[in-house]
mmCIF file of C-alpha atoms in Angstrom:
data_model
loop_
_atom_site.group_PDB
_atom_site.id
_atom_site.type_symbol
_atom_site.label_atom_id
_atom_site.label_comp_id
_atom_site.label_asym_id
_atom_site.label_seq_id
_atom_site.Cartn_x
_atom_site.Cartn_y
_atom_site.Cartn_z
ATOM 1 C CA MET A 1 -115.724 29.946 -37.064
ATOM 2 C CA HIS A 2 -112.711 30.546 -38.796
ATOM 3 C CA SER A 3 -111.264 34.087 -37.754
ATOM 4 C CA MET A 4 -109.090 35.869 -40.268
ATOM 5 C CA THR A 5 -106.367 37.798 -38.899
ATOM 6 C CA ASN A 6 -104.930 40.630 -40.987
ATOM 7 C CA ARG A 7 -101.314 40.355 -40.355
ATOM 8 C CA THR A 8 -98.703 42.939 -41.763
ATOM 9 C CA ALA A 9 -95.300 41.783 -42.727
ATOM 10 C CA MET A 10 -92.795 42.659 -40.105
ATOM 11 C CA PRO A 11 -89.181 43.343 -41.006
ATOM 12 C CA GLU A 12 -87.096 40.279 -40.435
ATOM 13 C CA THR A 13 -84.083 42.355 -39.390
ATOM 14 C CA CYS A 14 -83.319 45.643 -37.819
ATOM 15 C CA SER A 15 -81.430 47.033 -40.928
ATOM 16 C CA GLU A 16 -84.718 46.564 -42.996
ATOM 17 C CA LEU A 17 -86.635 48.664 -40.449
ATOM 18 C CA HIS A 18 -83.935 51.405 -40.381
ATOM 19 C CA ALA A 19 -82.723 51.491 -43.940
ATOM 20 C CA PRO A 20 -85.109 54.431 -45.033
ATOM 21 C CA THR A 21 -84.086 56.521 -41.912
ATOM 22 C CA VAL A 22 -80.400 55.880 -42.625
ATOM 23 C CA VAL A 23 -80.757 56.914 -46.416
ATOM 24 C CA VAL A 24 -82.725 60.120 -45.279
ATOM 25 C CA LEU A 25 -80.177 61.048 -42.726
ATOM 26 C CA LEU A 26 -77.300 60.416 -45.157
ATOM 27 C CA LEU A 27 -78.836 62.611 -47.754
ATOM 28 C CA LEU A 28 -79.439 65.229 -45.207
ATOM 29 C CA THR A 29 -75.745 65.233 -43.994
ATOM 30 C CA LEU A 30 -74.598 65.252 -47.448
ATOM 31 C CA SER A 31 -76.769 68.231 -48.498
ATOM 32 C CA ILE A 32 -75.579 70.241 -45.348
ATOM 33 C CA LEU A 33 -71.983 69.334 -46.036
ATOM 34 C CA THR A 34 -72.183 70.390 -49.678
ATOM 35 C CA ALA A 35 -73.914 73.760 -48.700
ATOM 36 C CA ILE A 36 -70.928 74.364 -46.121
ATOM 37 C CA ALA A 37 -68.433 73.563 -48.823
ATOM 38 C CA LEU A 38 -69.996 75.820 -51.394
ATOM 39 C CA TRP A 39 -70.926 78.744 -49.211
ATOM 40 C CA PRO A 40 -68.781 81.676 -50.286
ATOM 41 C CA ARG A 41 -66.048 82.576 -47.712
ATOM 42 C CA GLY A 42 -63.002 84.084 -49.513
ATOM 43 C CA PRO A 43 -62.499 87.255 -51.500
ATOM 44 C CA PHE A 44 -62.777 85.720 -54.988
ATOM 45 C CA TYR A 45 -66.047 84.524 -56.348
ATOM 46 C CA ILE A 46 -67.704 83.098 -59.553
ATOM 47 C CA LEU A 47 -70.593 85.396 -60.111
ATOM 48 C CA ALA A 48 -73.460 84.534 -62.388
ATOM 49 C CA VAL A 49 -76.525 86.375 -63.412
ATOM 50 C CA GLY A 50 -79.460 84.710 -65.362
ATOM 51 C CA PRO A 51 -78.623 83.148 -68.654
ATOM 52 C CA GLY A 52 -80.729 85.390 -70.606
ATOM 53 C CA LEU A 53 -78.945 88.553 -69.255
ATOM 54 C CA THR A 54 -76.083 90.309 -70.964
ATOM 55 C CA GLN A 55 -72.517 91.132 -69.681
ATOM 56 C CA ILE A 56 -73.592 94.637 -69.149
ATOM 57 C CA GLU A 57 -76.264 93.513 -66.713
ATOM 58 C CA LEU A 58 -73.658 91.351 -65.116
ATOM 59 C CA PHE A 59 -71.563 94.445 -64.471
ATOM 60 C CA ASP A 60 -74.605 96.336 -63.122
ATOM 61 C CA VAL A 61 -75.173 93.417 -60.479
ATOM 62 C CA LEU A 62 -71.418 93.529 -59.734
ATOM 63 C CA GLU A 63 -71.413 97.265 -59.133
ATOM 64 C CA ARG A 64 -74.481 97.274 -56.882
ATOM 65 C CA ALA A 65 -73.107 94.418 -54.779
ATOM 66 C CA GLY A 66 -69.708 96.338 -54.418
ATOM 67 C CA GLY A 67 -67.511 93.856 -56.124
ATOM 68 C CA ARG A 68 -64.585 94.292 -58.585
ATOM 69 C CA PHE A 69 -64.237 92.492 -61.958
ATOM 70 C CA VAL A 70 -61.164 90.089 -62.237
ATOM 71 C CA ALA A 71 -61.803 88.037 -65.355
ATOM 72 C CA GLU A 72 -64.467 86.843 -67.762
ATOM 73 C CA GLY A 73 -66.254 83.676 -67.057
ATOM 74 C CA PRO A 74 -66.880 80.862 -69.510
ATOM 75 C CA THR A 75 -70.217 82.630 -70.668
ATOM 76 C CA ARG A 76 -71.292 86.024 -71.042
ATOM 77 C CA TRP A 77 -73.332 85.918 -67.929
ATOM 78 C CA THR A 78 -70.549 84.761 -65.557
ATOM 79 C CA ALA A 79 -67.374 86.538 -64.328
ATOM 80 C CA PHE A 80 -64.653 86.068 -61.756
ATOM 81 C CA VAL A 81 -64.904 88.918 -59.231
ATOM 82 C CA TYR A 82 -63.183 90.160 -56.075
ATOM 83 C CA SER A 83 -64.753 91.647 -52.980
ATOM 84 C CA ASP A 84 -63.226 91.756 -49.438
ATOM 85 C CA ALA A 85 -66.655 92.463 -47.939
ATOM 86 C CA SER A 86 -67.800 89.486 -45.846
ATOM 87 C CA ASP A 87 -71.441 89.967 -46.914
ATOM 88 C CA PHE A 88 -70.665 90.076 -50.643
ATOM 89 C CA ALA A 89 -72.538 86.842 -51.669
ATOM 90 C CA ALA A 90 -75.671 88.092 -49.789
ATOM 91 C CA ARG A 91 -75.544 91.506 -51.443
ATOM 92 C CA ALA A 92 -74.899 90.034 -54.844
ATOM 93 C CA ARG A 93 -78.009 87.823 -54.537
ATOM 94 C CA VAL A 94 -79.998 91.017 -53.435
ATOM 95 C CA SER A 95 -78.595 92.891 -56.397
ATOM 96 C CA GLY A 96 -79.679 90.116 -58.808
ATOM 97 C CA ALA A 97 -77.177 87.548 -59.153
ATOM 98 C CA PHE A 98 -78.380 83.957 -59.872
ATOM 99 C CA PHE A 99 -75.588 82.465 -57.826
ATOM 100 C CA THR A 100 -72.312 83.414 -56.183
ATOM 101 C CA LEU A 101 -69.656 80.554 -55.494
ATOM 102 C CA GLN A 102 -66.361 80.898 -53.697
ATOM 103 C CA SER A 103 -63.525 80.417 -56.152
ATOM 104 C CA PRO A 104 -60.444 79.289 -54.146
ATOM 105 C CA ILE A 105 -58.340 78.340 -57.220
ATOM 106 C CA LEU A 106 -58.591 81.894 -58.383
ATOM 107 C CA SER A 107 -57.525 83.260 -55.028
ATOM 108 C CA ILE A 108 -54.264 81.195 -55.459
ATOM 109 C CA CYS A 109 -53.683 82.201 -59.169
ATOM 110 C CA ARG A 110 -54.750 85.814 -59.394
ATOM 111 C CA GLU A 111 -54.606 89.233 -57.773
ATOM 112 C CA PRO A 112 -57.499 91.634 -57.976
ATOM 113 C CA SER A 113 -57.325 94.209 -60.927
#
């Protein structure tokens, strides 16, 4: 009797075996480094509310978060703002900000208004 064996293809090299693991670890590392780089740390920020909101609503979020207006952003729902509070980014998110990013270029170029 002829027995049929069910063989699975074995990787020919270690690199074939570990390639998916390396890709996953690389993407995870890149994600962590990006989050660290973008996490707001300075006194100047780019504040954005939802695209459907008005500039008045942006100022309302800014006031509730305890920040100060510095300059208009490229859209009516973004602005460059200042706050020396270490938890400003978190307070802005709780107050309704869509996102808050650190603005290191603005810290070099501008003084708060």
